[in-house]
Structures are given as structure tokens and as C-alpha cells.
XYZ file of C-alpha atoms in Angstrom:
409
model
C -16.977 18.167 -10.008
C -13.869 18.709 -7.870
C -10.517 18.148 -9.537
C -8.965 14.798 -8.486
C -6.717 15.201 -5.504
C -8.411 18.367 -4.233
C -10.485 18.647 -1.069
C -12.113 22.037 -1.304
C -9.229 24.430 -1.830
C -6.688 22.002 -0.324
C -4.536 19.230 -1.789
C -3.322 19.052 -5.369
C -0.061 17.784 -6.793
C 2.690 20.391 -6.993
C 5.605 18.286 -8.209
C 8.640 18.829 -10.444
C 8.323 17.852 -14.089
C 10.739 14.965 -13.609
C 8.291 13.249 -11.207
C 5.140 13.637 -13.328
C 5.434 10.259 -15.056
C 6.160 8.507 -11.732
C 3.075 10.043 -10.122
C 0.926 9.188 -13.154
C 2.090 5.567 -12.817
C 1.260 5.602 -9.087
C -2.180 7.175 -9.594
C -3.040 4.544 -12.222
C -1.799 1.657 -10.052
C -3.767 2.952 -7.050
C -6.974 3.497 -9.030
C -6.745 -0.002 -10.523
C -6.107 -1.539 -7.108
C -8.982 0.405 -5.537
C -11.347 -0.834 -8.246
C -10.209 -4.435 -7.791
C -12.110 -6.191 -4.955
C -9.465 -8.904 -4.870
C -6.806 -6.334 -3.953
C -8.732 -5.252 -0.832
C -9.468 -8.886 0.046
C -5.759 -9.708 -0.255
C -4.953 -6.671 1.893
C -7.440 -7.665 4.609
C -6.168 -11.253 4.615
C -2.574 -10.027 4.947
C -3.496 -7.693 7.818
C -5.393 -10.510 9.547
C -2.582 -13.049 9.331
C 0.398 -10.692 9.751
C -0.797 -7.738 11.805
C -3.422 -9.191 14.178
C -6.419 -7.405 12.699
C -9.097 -6.704 13.643
C -7.570 -4.879 16.576
C -9.914 -4.883 19.605
C -12.032 -2.089 21.031
C -11.286 -2.018 24.760
C -13.729 -0.696 27.383
C -11.744 1.542 29.756
C -13.839 0.726 32.808
C -11.497 2.252 35.391
C -11.034 5.523 33.504
C -14.798 5.710 32.989
C -15.339 5.331 36.737
C -12.570 7.854 37.482
C -13.985 10.624 35.316
C -17.716 9.840 35.450
C -19.791 10.858 32.477
C -19.314 9.088 29.154
C -18.205 5.482 28.815
C -14.662 5.463 27.376
C -13.634 2.935 24.723
C -10.155 2.665 23.204
C -9.422 1.404 19.686
C -6.233 -0.628 20.061
C -4.061 0.179 17.049
C -1.075 -0.336 19.366
C -1.672 -4.070 18.949
C -0.761 -4.025 15.279
C 2.487 -5.745 14.381
C 5.270 -3.141 14.932
C 3.080 -1.412 17.507
C 1.196 1.252 15.607
C -1.441 2.010 12.977
C 1.444 2.626 10.561
C 1.367 -1.058 9.604
C -1.988 -0.584 7.833
C -0.596 1.904 5.341
C 2.799 0.334 4.660
C 1.462 -3.150 4.040
C -1.055 -1.727 1.582
C 1.625 0.250 -0.211
C 3.850 -2.838 -0.170
C 1.200 -4.746 -2.117
C 1.071 -1.833 -4.575
C 4.862 -1.923 -4.993
C 4.649 -5.618 -5.867
C 1.854 -4.818 -8.326
C 4.024 -2.137 -9.967
C 7.039 -4.475 -10.157
C 9.460 -2.249 -8.243
C 12.119 -3.551 -5.858
C 13.165 -0.664 -3.613
C 11.274 1.453 -1.086
C 12.220 4.662 0.687
C 10.441 6.390 3.542
C 10.678 9.211 6.025
C 9.883 8.912 9.703
C 9.550 11.153 12.750
C 8.632 8.995 15.744
C 10.230 6.020 14.054
C 7.086 3.880 13.972
C 6.530 4.457 10.250
C 10.192 3.669 9.641
C 10.008 0.408 11.582
C 6.773 -0.529 9.814
C 8.283 0.220 6.384
C 11.473 -1.699 7.175
C 9.329 -4.615 8.331
C 7.276 -4.535 5.130
C 10.465 -4.379 3.045
C 11.904 -7.387 4.875
C 8.729 -9.398 4.334
C 8.415 -8.546 0.622
C 12.163 -8.619 -0.120
C 12.595 -4.941 -1.040
C 15.718 -2.843 -0.549
C 14.894 -0.109 1.973
C 16.246 3.326 2.908
C 14.745 5.392 5.742
C 15.296 9.151 6.128
C 15.044 10.519 9.663
C 15.866 13.919 11.124
C 18.981 13.879 13.269
C 16.972 15.172 16.255
C 14.450 12.347 15.869
C 17.268 9.795 15.540
C 18.406 10.856 19.013
C 14.863 10.874 20.453
C 13.882 7.515 18.993
C 17.110 5.507 19.074
C 15.354 2.159 19.877
C 13.359 2.422 16.641
C 16.551 3.181 14.682
C 18.042 0.012 16.177
C 15.120 -2.077 14.918
C 15.091 -0.479 11.458
C 18.753 -1.342 11.020
C 18.263 -4.897 12.315
C 15.441 -5.307 9.786
C 17.910 -4.534 7.018
C 17.077 -0.903 6.300
C 19.649 1.833 5.791
C 18.800 4.721 8.122
C 20.013 8.121 6.901
C 20.112 10.890 9.564
C 19.084 14.217 8.013
C 21.177 17.136 9.242
C 19.515 19.899 7.205
C 17.071 22.501 8.578
C 15.437 21.687 11.894
C 16.615 18.052 11.553
C 13.064 16.745 12.073
C 10.279 15.201 9.986
C 9.787 17.938 7.370
C 13.487 17.832 6.523
C 13.389 14.036 6.288
C 10.501 14.338 3.786
C 12.558 16.735 1.638
C 15.465 14.269 1.563
C 13.181 11.370 0.665
C 11.813 13.345 -2.308
C 15.379 14.124 -3.449
C 16.180 10.393 -3.367
C 13.006 9.548 -5.294
C 13.818 12.004 -8.078
C 17.137 10.222 -8.681
C 15.807 6.648 -8.496
C 12.160 6.682 -9.542
C 12.404 3.819 -12.062
C 12.843 1.121 -9.426
C 11.880 2.950 -6.221
C 8.575 3.714 -4.494
C 8.306 6.395 -1.816
C 6.196 4.977 1.038
C 4.835 8.262 2.358
C 3.759 7.697 5.929
C 0.841 10.011 6.406
C -2.178 11.494 4.651
C -0.189 14.418 3.257
C 1.890 15.118 0.161
C 0.899 15.280 -3.494
C -2.077 13.373 -4.889
C -2.668 10.409 -4.609
C -0.945 10.053 -1.197
C -3.613 11.741 0.999
C -6.374 9.630 -0.557
C -4.279 6.454 -0.730
C -3.059 6.570 2.880
C -6.592 7.376 4.065
C -7.949 4.405 2.089
C -5.577 1.944 3.715
C -6.103 3.468 7.169
C -9.900 3.425 6.774
C -9.753 -0.177 8.004
C -9.516 1.366 11.527
C -12.799 3.241 11.217
C -14.613 0.361 9.520
C -13.710 -1.944 12.395
C -14.334 0.619 15.136
C -17.834 1.466 13.862
C -18.829 -2.203 13.696
C -17.275 -2.976 17.091
C -18.852 -0.080 18.990
C -22.290 -0.951 17.608
C -21.818 -4.610 18.608
C -20.525 -3.694 22.069
C -22.850 -0.837 23.029
C -25.717 -0.911 20.531
C -25.102 2.724 19.633
C -22.750 5.007 17.784
C -20.296 7.042 19.866
C -21.068 10.642 20.736
C -17.474 11.611 19.965
C -14.349 10.066 18.440
C -10.904 11.397 19.405
C -7.609 11.020 17.560
C -4.244 12.736 17.702
C -3.153 14.646 14.599
C 0.360 14.899 13.235
C 0.120 14.498 9.492
C -3.293 12.962 10.079
C -3.144 9.296 9.025
C -4.590 7.683 12.153
C -7.182 10.450 12.495
C -8.326 10.028 8.896
C -8.338 6.272 9.436
C -10.763 6.239 12.355
C -12.750 9.319 11.251
C -13.448 7.615 7.892
C -15.732 5.156 9.619
C -17.959 7.892 11.071
C -17.952 10.726 8.515
C -21.505 9.988 7.382
C -22.849 9.581 10.945
C -24.070 12.043 13.551
C -20.821 11.619 15.488
C -18.606 14.504 16.601
C -15.023 14.037 15.422
C -12.218 15.640 17.440
C -8.614 15.952 16.254
C -5.982 16.809 18.870
C -2.736 18.472 17.842
C 0.536 19.073 19.668
C 0.191 22.108 21.942
C 3.835 21.693 22.948
C 4.852 24.193 25.616
C 1.569 26.086 25.098
C -0.008 27.827 22.108
C 0.921 31.216 23.563
C 4.643 30.325 23.469
C 4.783 29.559 19.760
C 6.594 26.308 20.645
C 3.961 23.891 19.330
C 2.772 22.126 16.181
C -0.898 23.148 16.163
C -1.799 23.963 12.585
C -5.567 23.737 12.864
C -6.155 24.364 16.578
C -4.231 27.639 16.634
C -4.273 30.806 14.554
C -0.532 30.534 13.872
C -0.755 28.570 10.607
C -1.526 29.937 7.159
C -2.411 28.538 3.752
C 0.579 27.586 1.648
C 2.077 25.173 -0.846
C 5.027 23.010 0.206
C 6.251 19.442 -0.208
C 3.942 19.010 -3.177
C 0.545 19.978 -1.783
C -1.575 22.862 -0.497
C -2.685 23.032 3.121
C -2.178 24.946 6.372
C 1.497 25.237 7.324
C 3.257 26.867 10.238
C 5.224 29.394 8.202
C 6.407 32.982 8.406
C 5.310 35.871 6.182
C 7.934 34.869 3.607
C 6.629 31.307 3.404
C 9.590 29.872 5.336
C 8.641 26.949 7.570
C 8.788 27.699 11.295
C 10.367 25.465 13.877
C 7.861 23.284 15.694
C 7.923 21.562 19.042
C 6.236 18.581 20.640
C 7.192 16.022 23.263
C 5.895 13.511 20.684
C 8.251 13.167 17.729
C 5.453 12.036 15.428
C 3.331 15.149 15.922
C 5.768 17.974 15.212
C 5.178 18.074 11.464
C 4.818 21.580 10.075
C 1.872 20.798 7.754
C -1.292 18.732 8.007
C -3.414 16.522 5.778
C -5.295 18.562 3.163
C -8.330 16.373 3.852
C -8.319 17.415 7.507
C -7.909 21.080 6.517
C -11.007 20.703 4.363
C -12.921 18.926 7.142
C -12.041 21.763 9.506
C -13.099 24.427 7.020
C -16.403 22.601 6.421
C -16.975 22.256 10.179
C -17.045 18.462 10.118
C -14.055 17.989 12.464
C -13.278 20.019 15.599
C -9.649 20.564 16.586
C -7.981 21.077 19.968
C -4.405 21.084 21.274
C -2.788 19.319 24.241
C 0.362 20.580 25.940
C 3.376 18.385 26.665
C 2.584 18.422 30.392
C -1.054 17.457 29.849
C 0.105 14.602 27.619
C 2.546 13.186 30.166
C -0.120 13.459 32.895
C -2.723 11.659 30.738
C -0.191 8.972 29.855
C 0.633 8.409 33.527
C -3.045 8.192 34.469
C -3.838 5.725 31.671
C -0.920 3.495 32.668
C -2.009 3.426 36.313
C -5.758 3.068 35.734
C -5.914 0.692 32.771
C -2.491 -0.913 32.435
C -2.248 0.496 28.913
C 0.809 2.384 27.633
C -0.209 4.694 24.788
C 2.425 6.343 22.627
C 3.013 10.002 23.440
C 1.333 10.809 20.136
C -1.805 8.865 21.068
C -1.904 10.415 24.556
C -2.819 13.751 22.963
C -6.228 12.283 22.090
C -6.604 10.990 25.634
C -6.049 14.496 27.055
C -9.010 16.014 25.231
C -11.245 13.007 25.870
C -10.475 13.209 29.598
C -11.378 16.925 29.605
C -14.733 16.329 27.955
C -15.916 12.934 29.253
C -17.199 14.220 32.643
C -19.634 16.629 30.968
C -21.315 13.860 28.963
C -24.003 11.413 30.076
C -23.216 7.838 31.130
C -25.456 6.829 28.242
C -22.915 8.413 25.913
C -19.970 6.500 24.479
C -16.693 8.030 23.370
C -13.912 6.315 21.408
C -10.206 7.212 21.549
C -7.852 5.917 18.890
C -4.720 4.571 20.591
C -2.634 4.867 17.452
C 0.531 3.341 18.892
C 2.186 1.845 21.935
C 4.472 3.836 24.163
C 7.443 1.595 24.781
C 9.322 3.487 22.048
C 9.009 6.620 24.225
C 10.695 5.173 27.301
C 13.657 7.583 27.198
C 11.445 10.670 26.784
C 8.910 9.545 29.386
C 11.580 8.528 31.897
C 13.087 12.014 31.530
C 9.673 13.615 32.041
C 9.074 11.546 35.196
C 12.674 12.159 36.356
C 12.782 8.491 37.280
C 15.859 7.948 39.537
C 16.057 4.178 38.926
C 16.057 4.686 35.161
C 18.799 7.328 35.419
C 20.931 4.918 37.444
C 20.318 2.175 34.866
C 21.553 4.485 32.083
C 24.649 5.441 34.138
C 25.415 1.756 34.770
C 25.067 0.879 31.090
C 27.304 3.792 30.101
C 29.985 2.656 32.537
C 29.632 -0.906 31.257
C 30.192 0.212 27.641
C 33.135 2.419 28.625
C 34.629 -0.526 30.493
C 34.290 -2.622 27.339
């Protein structure tokens, strides 16, 4: 029998001695909650009344006609409250925090969606909340910082290292070590020490459960392929969970950045640049040098430039159950533009990575085939990045006018 928290050779719990008791408490609380049907019922009821679940499965008729081949369906996690699949995980962990009797939560965030979701959960449940965010991501995702602060959270810009997500995670762990008696760390993705990969996947599995039921009801068949973007891996594990036992091809799409050949990317499983290592409390593939130092990563999508990846996804790659690809920044912006124009949908830049690979492969499939793309979040948070990519003259003038207005004030 595999050791708890391991997925093949990946996973584990590599934590300092001072955190052992805190993790033992968390593992016990999670196992008790998982074994309690009332906990899941309470969770589903909360997600139904507060986060608009079940989210719909939308037939992308115009994109299907544009590409030919497979019929394209989109799972609409962007319609969750706060605009992303992140709500599924944080609300579940919020219920656990109440069960454990703690009153403060901390979190890290890259794209800002997990931070907004955590701040929202904290406001609803009455928890104190601190969010760690790399200084670079604070600049890229300023609108989300605005909302976190309005929701009552303290946002701490992290100026160490590359000033992105991995550095924010390090700072969150440092906070937790000094305040573990009353604080829970709401890890945002299916990474980190056990039980986080399993726990985040469990809460996110609501995506796959719904998607499987919905696609069968809508089309009478299972999809040929399911696509999801992969940063840490929470939305991918969420939708893949519903199809792991089926004859369905699962495709994870990582950040190809400026191109795999440039080294400026965050493709851990779709490139040969990553290697096995232990960092941030768990064992998986990391983008690291020969000395084990983490490399700088790049992606147009702030939520996908994490240096590691879920140990569960590493195992699923090694076992051949999930195929991985990478999408470049340019391909992502092009796919986003096409989806906006054809369907009136605005996927997050993260989600658009999944669209890129689906668009490449749909024409080669039969019209009898169905494919599902997980739209993990909505793209209004990316307006500054996307407007820059499109070099939109009206937007630039708007920014100039606002700057002059503030200076005048």
C-alpha cells in the first residue's frame, strides 16, 4: 500500500519539526470531514447558494463551426462567485477552519483570483485574513489587490527572489510557523505537503463530477478529450477527477511563455527542462538548476508561472494517464481574442492556454466527437495585460487621462 500523501514517487510531507503537530491536526480534521457525508452536503449547499453551482456546460457552437471537427463544450468555472474555480477550494477550507475552531487565515496568490476568493471566504466566515503576493504579481494584478483590500484582507507584497508566486508561498509558510495555533494556511492549489494536494483536489472534484453528468445529459456520450490549463494544477485535477476512470483522454496545458526553446516559460511537464526535486514541502518536478536552485519562470498569465506542479499530475504524467502540452504567450492571446469574438466569452489568460491546445486538435477529430475545455476563470482581471498585448489605443488614452486626473487632484 502506498504511503499516505504519496502518488507514486511524488508528494510527501517535507516540513519543519515545528509544523508537524499543525499538519497532524489538519490531516485529522480533513480525514474526519471527508468521512462525514454531512460535511460534503453542507459544502454543496454552500456552493449552490453562494457560488452559483452547478456552473453550466456551454456548447461553443460558433467555435465548433469555425474549426470543424469535434463539438466544443466549455465548463464555465468563470461563473463562480469571485470569477474562478478558486472559490470551490477556499469555501471548503473555510468550512474546515470553522470545524477546527481557528479564526485567522493566510494565503498566497499569483493571478490574484485565489487571494480574492480567500478574502471573500474570510469576510463571509468572519476570519482575519492576510494575503501574500509577489511584488511583480501585485503590479500585474492590481484590480484583484484592490478587491482583496476592500474585502478586509491585508495584502503583503513579497519582494524576495523573483517576486512571484513561489516567493509568496515561502512567505506564507514563514507566517504560518509563527502563528499556527490560531491560523490556517489556505493553500490555493494541489501542491505542497500532504494533505494539501489531496484536499484541494477533493474540493475541486466538484467540477469534474458536474462536467461528467452534464456532458452525458447534453450529448449522450463521454468526451473524447478534456483540456485544462496547468499552473499548480487545481482546476486540472478538479475536472480530470471526473473522468479518470473513463476512456477519456486528459490534456494538461502549461505556460509555454516566449517558447520552450527560449527557457522563458513555466512548462514543468511539457518540456524537458524540469527535474525531480523537493521544495516547499513536497516532491515533484521543479524548474531548477543543477544545484537545486529554482529558475526564473515566465508566462503572460500570472497564475501559471509557478515553478513546481502538483505531485498528483506528475504521477499521472509518469503513468501515462494525462498528456501535457504547452502554449506560448502569443498563441494564448490569439485564442483569447478568437473566443471573445466568436462566443462572447472572456476566458482568463490562464484558461486560454487550454483553449489553444483544444483549437489545435479539434479539426482532426470527428463531428461525432465531443471535447470539453475547463474555463477556470474569467478574464476581466487581465484587462491591463490584454490591452497591452492588443496595443489598444483607446485603452492607452484612457490610462493617460486617468493619470492626468489623479495628478490634477
